[in-house]
Amino acid sequence: MRGNFDVNGFVLQGNLDLNGFVVQITESVLLRINPGPPVLQLTDCISNGKTARVYTAVLEGQPVILKTVPWESEDLTRELTAYQRLGHLPCVPRLLGLYAPLGEDWVGFVLEDVGSPIGLMGFGDIADSTREAILNAVISIHHHGISHEDVAARNVLMKDGHVFIIDFGEAVDTSACRTAAPSCLR
């Protein structure tokens, strides 16, 4: 079945597979409405914040991250906007899909596993080259119309020497500001 599906204000166009209840959003992003037998296995809760929980998980044999947020959360809209706009950047984890079990009040972002936080105490003890990579990542994200609003050591991950920025729950869409007064930019 083909159609439009409303996810908290986002209208997603795609195909609905009634056997697996999967909405194909783009070639690489799926919204799993009712997954049936678990294909996503949670392994550990690694963060329990104000509105979100983050888990390590395995999806079809591959390690992934599952970040769950309430359906009614503004974080859902902000994060979905950010991942849709920034998914092609090498400093942002790929959004592999959305996991939305029927009857639950939350939706999960299934994300590429991009390593561990650079530190929980701050940026004080990191190498200058890593600092430069973080700055370049933030500049690239801003260049694509998103202001992260929470660049902290817990939201900067490293894997194989590459820096990744995560957690766009506080992000602001600045694309409308590109031609506005400079004071509009954060």
PDB file of C-alpha atoms in Angstrom:
ATOM      1  CA  MET A   1       0.000   0.000   0.000  1.00  0.00           C
ATOM      2  CA  ARG A   2       1.353   3.432  -0.892  1.00  0.00           C
ATOM      3  CA  GLY A   3       0.392   6.563   0.997  1.00  0.00           C
ATOM      4  CA  ASN A   4       1.225   9.389   3.340  1.00  0.00           C
ATOM      5  CA  PHE A   5       1.874   8.720   7.002  1.00  0.00           C
ATOM      6  CA  ASP A   6       1.829  11.442   9.650  1.00  0.00           C
ATOM      7  CA  VAL A   7       4.591  11.145  12.255  1.00  0.00           C
ATOM      8  CA  ASN A   8       4.140  13.983  14.750  1.00  0.00           C
ATOM      9  CA  GLY A   9       3.640  16.616  12.060  1.00  0.00           C
ATOM     10  CA  PHE A  10       5.958  15.068   9.476  1.00  0.00           C
ATOM     11  CA  VAL A  11       4.094  13.622   6.531  1.00  0.00           C
ATOM     12  CA  LEU A  12       6.105  10.734   5.222  1.00  0.00           C
ATOM     13  CA  GLN A  13       5.453   9.314   1.797  1.00  0.00           C
ATOM     14  CA  GLY A  14       6.215   5.716   1.192  1.00  0.00           C
ATOM     15  CA  ASN A  15       5.215   2.113   0.771  1.00  0.00           C
ATOM     16  CA  LEU A  16       3.519   0.101   3.482  1.00  0.00           C
ATOM     17  CA  ASP A  17       4.414  -3.587   3.632  1.00  0.00           C
ATOM     18  CA  LEU A  18       1.445  -5.166   5.403  1.00  0.00           C
ATOM     19  CA  ASN A  19       3.384  -8.333   6.213  1.00  0.00           C
ATOM     20  CA  GLY A  20       6.081  -6.524   8.200  1.00  0.00           C
ATOM     21  CA  PHE A  21       4.243  -3.250   8.748  1.00  0.00           C
ATOM     22  CA  VAL A  22       7.169  -1.238   7.423  1.00  0.00           C
ATOM     23  CA  VAL A  23       6.944   2.215   5.884  1.00  0.00           C
ATOM     24  CA  GLN A  24       9.728   2.896   3.402  1.00  0.00           C
ATOM     25  CA  ILE A  25      10.517   6.584   3.968  1.00  0.00           C
ATOM     26  CA  THR A  26      13.547   6.824   1.725  1.00  0.00           C
ATOM     27  CA  GLU A  27      15.822   4.260   0.170  1.00  0.00           C
ATOM     28  CA  SER A  28      17.741   3.965   3.442  1.00  0.00           C
ATOM     29  CA  VAL A  29      15.198   4.923   6.150  1.00  0.00           C
ATOM     30  CA  LEU A  30      12.387   2.670   7.325  1.00  0.00           C
ATOM     31  CA  LEU A  31       9.595   3.338   9.803  1.00  0.00           C
ATOM     32  CA  ARG A  32       8.752  -0.019  11.366  1.00  0.00           C
ATOM     33  CA  ILE A  33       5.159   0.340  12.563  1.00  0.00           C
ATOM     34  CA  ASN A  34       4.754  -3.160  13.994  1.00  0.00           C
ATOM     35  CA  PRO A  35       7.908  -5.204  13.843  1.00  0.00           C
ATOM     36  CA  GLY A  36       6.359  -8.562  14.694  1.00  0.00           C
ATOM     37  CA  PRO A  37       9.137 -10.835  15.944  1.00  0.00           C
ATOM     38  CA  PRO A  38      11.942  -8.748  17.397  1.00  0.00           C
ATOM     39  CA  VAL A  39      14.609  -7.952  14.858  1.00  0.00           C
ATOM     40  CA  LEU A  40      15.952  -5.226  17.127  1.00  0.00           C
ATOM     41  CA  GLN A  41      17.506  -6.648  20.288  1.00  0.00           C
ATOM     42  CA  LEU A  42      18.428  -4.234  23.080  1.00  0.00           C
ATOM     43  CA  THR A  43      21.717  -5.033  24.793  1.00  0.00           C
ATOM     44  CA  ASP A  44      22.297  -2.217  27.307  1.00  0.00           C
ATOM     45  CA  CYS A  45      20.851   1.125  28.447  1.00  0.00           C
ATOM     46  CA  ILE A  46      23.711   3.618  28.088  1.00  0.00           C
ATOM     47  CA  SER A  47      21.866   6.851  28.878  1.00  0.00           C
ATOM     48  CA  ASN A  48      18.680   7.779  30.691  1.00  0.00           C
ATOM     49  CA  GLY A  49      17.967  11.490  30.250  1.00  0.00           C
ATOM     50  CA  LYS A  50      15.053  13.854  30.902  1.00  0.00           C
ATOM     51  CA  THR A  51      13.042  12.753  27.899  1.00  0.00           C
ATOM     52  CA  ALA A  52      15.122  10.127  26.124  1.00  0.00           C
ATOM     53  CA  ARG A  53      16.698   6.762  26.762  1.00  0.00           C
ATOM     54  CA  VAL A  54      19.577   5.449  24.689  1.00  0.00           C
ATOM     55  CA  TYR A  55      20.388   1.771  24.225  1.00  0.00           C
ATOM     56  CA  THR A  56      23.007  -0.265  22.473  1.00  0.00           C
ATOM     57  CA  ALA A  57      21.224  -2.797  20.309  1.00  0.00           C
ATOM     58  CA  VAL A  58      21.656  -5.307  17.528  1.00  0.00           C
ATOM     59  CA  LEU A  59      19.634  -5.002  14.325  1.00  0.00           C
ATOM     60  CA  GLU A  60      19.854  -7.949  11.959  1.00  0.00           C
ATOM     61  CA  GLY A  61      23.262  -8.869  13.370  1.00  0.00           C
ATOM     62  CA  GLN A  62      24.723  -5.350  13.267  1.00  0.00           C
ATOM     63  CA  PRO A  63      25.435  -3.135  16.307  1.00  0.00           C
ATOM     64  CA  VAL A  64      23.237  -0.020  16.361  1.00  0.00           C
ATOM     65  CA  ILE A  65      22.049   2.622  18.791  1.00  0.00           C
ATOM     66  CA  LEU A  66      18.377   3.048  19.698  1.00  0.00           C
ATOM     67  CA  LYS A  67      17.354   6.431  21.083  1.00  0.00           C
ATOM     68  CA  THR A  68      13.780   6.479  22.351  1.00  0.00           C
ATOM     69  CA  VAL A  69      11.716   9.653  22.780  1.00  0.00           C
ATOM     70  CA  PRO A  70       8.017  10.174  23.572  1.00  0.00           C
ATOM     71  CA  TRP A  71       5.750  10.590  20.528  1.00  0.00           C
ATOM     72  CA  GLU A  72       4.612  13.951  21.904  1.00  0.00           C
ATOM     73  CA  SER A  73       8.139  15.278  22.438  1.00  0.00           C
ATOM     74  CA  GLU A  74       9.358  18.299  20.512  1.00  0.00           C
ATOM     75  CA  ASP A  75      12.714  16.495  20.495  1.00  0.00           C
ATOM     76  CA  LEU A  76      11.250  14.039  17.972  1.00  0.00           C
ATOM     77  CA  THR A  77      10.561  16.769  15.439  1.00  0.00           C
ATOM     78  CA  ARG A  78      13.904  18.503  15.991  1.00  0.00           C
ATOM     79  CA  GLU A  79      15.917  15.297  15.728  1.00  0.00           C
ATOM     80  CA  LEU A  80      14.054  14.040  12.672  1.00  0.00           C
ATOM     81  CA  THR A  81      14.612  17.391  10.933  1.00  0.00           C
ATOM     82  CA  ALA A  82      18.308  17.338  11.802  1.00  0.00           C
ATOM     83  CA  TYR A  83      18.934  13.742  10.712  1.00  0.00           C
ATOM     84  CA  GLN A  84      17.023  14.269   7.454  1.00  0.00           C
ATOM     85  CA  ARG A  85      19.049  17.363   6.635  1.00  0.00           C
ATOM     86  CA  LEU A  86      22.446  16.207   7.926  1.00  0.00           C
ATOM     87  CA  GLY A  87      22.409  12.477   7.187  1.00  0.00           C
ATOM     88  CA  HIS A  88      24.904  12.817   4.342  1.00  0.00           C
ATOM     89  CA  LEU A  89      27.559  14.522   6.503  1.00  0.00           C
ATOM     90  CA  PRO A  90      30.479  12.358   7.671  1.00  0.00           C
ATOM     91  CA  CYS A  91      30.252  13.894  11.181  1.00  0.00           C
ATOM     92  CA  VAL A  92      26.647  12.801  11.852  1.00  0.00           C
ATOM     93  CA  PRO A  93      25.544   9.183  12.411  1.00  0.00           C
ATOM     94  CA  ARG A  94      23.252   7.741   9.761  1.00  0.00           C
ATOM     95  CA  LEU A  95      19.598   7.380  10.686  1.00  0.00           C
ATOM     96  CA  LEU A  96      18.849   3.771   9.762  1.00  0.00           C
ATOM     97  CA  GLY A  97      15.165   3.892  10.634  1.00  0.00           C
ATOM     98  CA  LEU A  98      12.464   4.691  13.137  1.00  0.00           C
ATOM     99  CA  TYR A  99      11.199   1.971  15.459  1.00  0.00           C
ATOM    100  CA  ALA A 100       7.606   2.499  16.599  1.00  0.00           C
ATOM    101  CA  PRO A 101       5.956  -0.450  18.381  1.00  0.00           C
ATOM    102  CA  LEU A 102       2.163  -0.368  18.328  1.00  0.00           C
ATOM    103  CA  GLY A 103       0.618   0.565  21.655  1.00  0.00           C
ATOM    104  CA  GLU A 104       3.733   2.290  22.989  1.00  0.00           C
ATOM    105  CA  ASP A 105       3.998   6.026  23.725  1.00  0.00           C
ATOM    106  CA  TRP A 106       7.515   6.319  22.305  1.00  0.00           C
ATOM    107  CA  VAL A 107       9.363   6.113  19.017  1.00  0.00           C
ATOM    108  CA  GLY A 108      12.967   5.073  18.587  1.00  0.00           C
ATOM    109  CA  PHE A 109      15.645   6.432  16.301  1.00  0.00           C
ATOM    110  CA  VAL A 110      17.759   3.539  15.033  1.00  0.00           C
ATOM    111  CA  LEU A 111      21.188   5.048  14.454  1.00  0.00           C
ATOM    112  CA  GLU A 112      24.548   3.912  13.207  1.00  0.00           C
ATOM    113  CA  ASP A 113      26.849   3.065  16.144  1.00  0.00           C
ATOM    114  CA  VAL A 114      29.578   5.725  15.970  1.00  0.00           C
ATOM    115  CA  GLY A 115      31.648   4.960  19.021  1.00  0.00           C
ATOM    116  CA  SER A 116      32.021   6.392  22.487  1.00  0.00           C
ATOM    117  CA  PRO A 117      31.811   9.895  23.980  1.00  0.00           C
ATOM    118  CA  ILE A 118      35.145  11.699  24.006  1.00  0.00           C
ATOM    119  CA  GLY A 119      34.658  12.425  27.675  1.00  0.00           C
ATOM    120  CA  LEU A 120      32.113  13.145  30.324  1.00  0.00           C
ATOM    121  CA  MET A 121      34.084  15.855  32.110  1.00  0.00           C
ATOM    122  CA  GLY A 122      34.489  18.300  29.248  1.00  0.00           C
ATOM    123  CA  PHE A 123      36.833  19.187  26.432  1.00  0.00           C
ATOM    124  CA  GLY A 124      39.865  19.976  28.618  1.00  0.00           C
ATOM    125  CA  ASP A 125      42.046  16.937  27.962  1.00  0.00           C
ATOM    126  CA  ILE A 126      41.565  16.343  24.252  1.00  0.00           C
ATOM    127  CA  ALA A 127      44.173  16.769  21.541  1.00  0.00           C
ATOM    128  CA  ASP A 128      44.246  19.939  19.456  1.00  0.00           C
ATOM    129  CA  SER A 129      43.553  17.894  16.310  1.00  0.00           C
ATOM    130  CA  THR A 130      40.384  16.492  17.910  1.00  0.00           C
ATOM    131  CA  ARG A 131      39.335  19.990  18.978  1.00  0.00           C
ATOM    132  CA  GLU A 132      39.779  21.152  15.386  1.00  0.00           C
ATOM    133  CA  ALA A 133      37.748  18.196  14.071  1.00  0.00           C
ATOM    134  CA  ILE A 134      34.919  19.044  16.499  1.00  0.00           C
ATOM    135  CA  LEU A 135      34.945  22.680  15.407  1.00  0.00           C
ATOM    136  CA  ASN A 136      34.869  21.672  11.731  1.00  0.00           C
ATOM    137  CA  ALA A 137      31.950  19.307  12.411  1.00  0.00           C
ATOM    138  CA  VAL A 138      29.944  22.027  14.174  1.00  0.00           C
ATOM    139  CA  ILE A 139      30.695  24.499  11.361  1.00  0.00           C
ATOM    140  CA  SER A 140      29.557  21.945   8.779  1.00  0.00           C
ATOM    141  CA  ILE A 141      26.322  21.317  10.685  1.00  0.00           C
ATOM    142  CA  HIS A 142      25.670  25.071  10.955  1.00  0.00           C
ATOM    143  CA  HIS A 143      26.427  25.479   7.249  1.00  0.00           C
ATOM    144  CA  HIS A 144      23.566  23.059   6.564  1.00  0.00           C
ATOM    145  CA  GLY A 145      21.042  25.128   8.538  1.00  0.00           C
ATOM    146  CA  ILE A 146      21.083  23.417  11.939  1.00  0.00           C
ATOM    147  CA  SER A 147      22.333  24.933  15.193  1.00  0.00           C
ATOM    148  CA  HIS A 148      23.029  22.038  17.591  1.00  0.00           C
ATOM    149  CA  GLU A 149      22.489  24.029  20.840  1.00  0.00           C
ATOM    150  CA  ASP A 150      24.052  21.347  23.089  1.00  0.00           C
ATOM    151  CA  VAL A 151      27.628  20.721  21.958  1.00  0.00           C
ATOM    152  CA  ALA A 152      29.040  19.025  25.042  1.00  0.00           C
ATOM    153  CA  ALA A 153      31.617  16.271  25.455  1.00  0.00           C
ATOM    154  CA  ARG A 154      28.810  13.734  26.038  1.00  0.00           C
ATOM    155  CA  ASN A 155      27.431  14.575  22.559  1.00  0.00           C
ATOM    156  CA  VAL A 156      30.738  14.230  20.712  1.00  0.00           C
ATOM    157  CA  LEU A 157      31.685  10.658  19.865  1.00  0.00           C
ATOM    158  CA  MET A 158      34.783   9.157  18.281  1.00  0.00           C
ATOM    159  CA  LYS A 159      35.169   6.005  16.260  1.00  0.00           C
ATOM    160  CA  ASP A 160      38.303   5.019  14.379  1.00  0.00           C
ATOM    161  CA  GLY A 161      39.677   8.557  14.755  1.00  0.00           C
ATOM    162  CA  HIS A 162      36.573  10.243  13.309  1.00  0.00           C
ATOM    163  CA  VAL A 163      34.423  12.746  15.225  1.00  0.00           C
ATOM    164  CA  PHE A 164      30.625  12.474  15.263  1.00  0.00           C
ATOM    165  CA  ILE A 165      28.078  14.893  16.723  1.00  0.00           C
ATOM    166  CA  ILE A 166      24.944  13.330  18.251  1.00  0.00           C
ATOM    167  CA  ASP A 167      21.775  14.327  20.125  1.00  0.00           C
ATOM    168  CA  PHE A 168      19.889  16.918  18.115  1.00  0.00           C
ATOM    169  CA  GLY A 169      17.009  17.137  20.619  1.00  0.00           C
ATOM    170  CA  GLU A 170      17.752  20.810  21.321  1.00  0.00           C
ATOM    171  CA  ALA A 171      18.698  21.688  17.729  1.00  0.00           C
ATOM    172  CA  VAL A 172      17.313  24.769  16.015  1.00  0.00           C
ATOM    173  CA  ASP A 173      16.529  24.973  12.309  1.00  0.00           C
ATOM    174  CA  THR A 174      18.370  28.100  11.154  1.00  0.00           C
ATOM    175  CA  SER A 175      17.794  27.633   7.423  1.00  0.00           C
ATOM    176  CA  ALA A 176      15.206  30.451   7.376  1.00  0.00           C
ATOM    177  CA  CYS A 177      17.828  32.758   8.886  1.00  0.00           C
ATOM    178  CA  ARG A 178      20.261  32.461   6.001  1.00  0.00           C
ATOM    179  CA  THR A 179      19.026  35.693   4.443  1.00  0.00           C
ATOM    180  CA  ALA A 180      17.843  37.301   7.665  1.00  0.00           C
ATOM    181  CA  ALA A 181      19.699  39.656   9.946  1.00  0.00           C
ATOM    182  CA  PRO A 182      22.889  38.211  11.491  1.00  0.00           C
ATOM    183  CA  SER A 183      21.328  38.492  14.955  1.00  0.00           C
ATOM    184  CA  CYS A 184      18.984  35.672  13.922  1.00  0.00           C
ATOM    185  CA  LEU A 185      21.916  33.273  13.765  1.00  0.00           C
ATOM    186  CA  ARG A 186      22.961  31.636  17.022  1.00  0.00           C
TER     187      ARG A 186
END
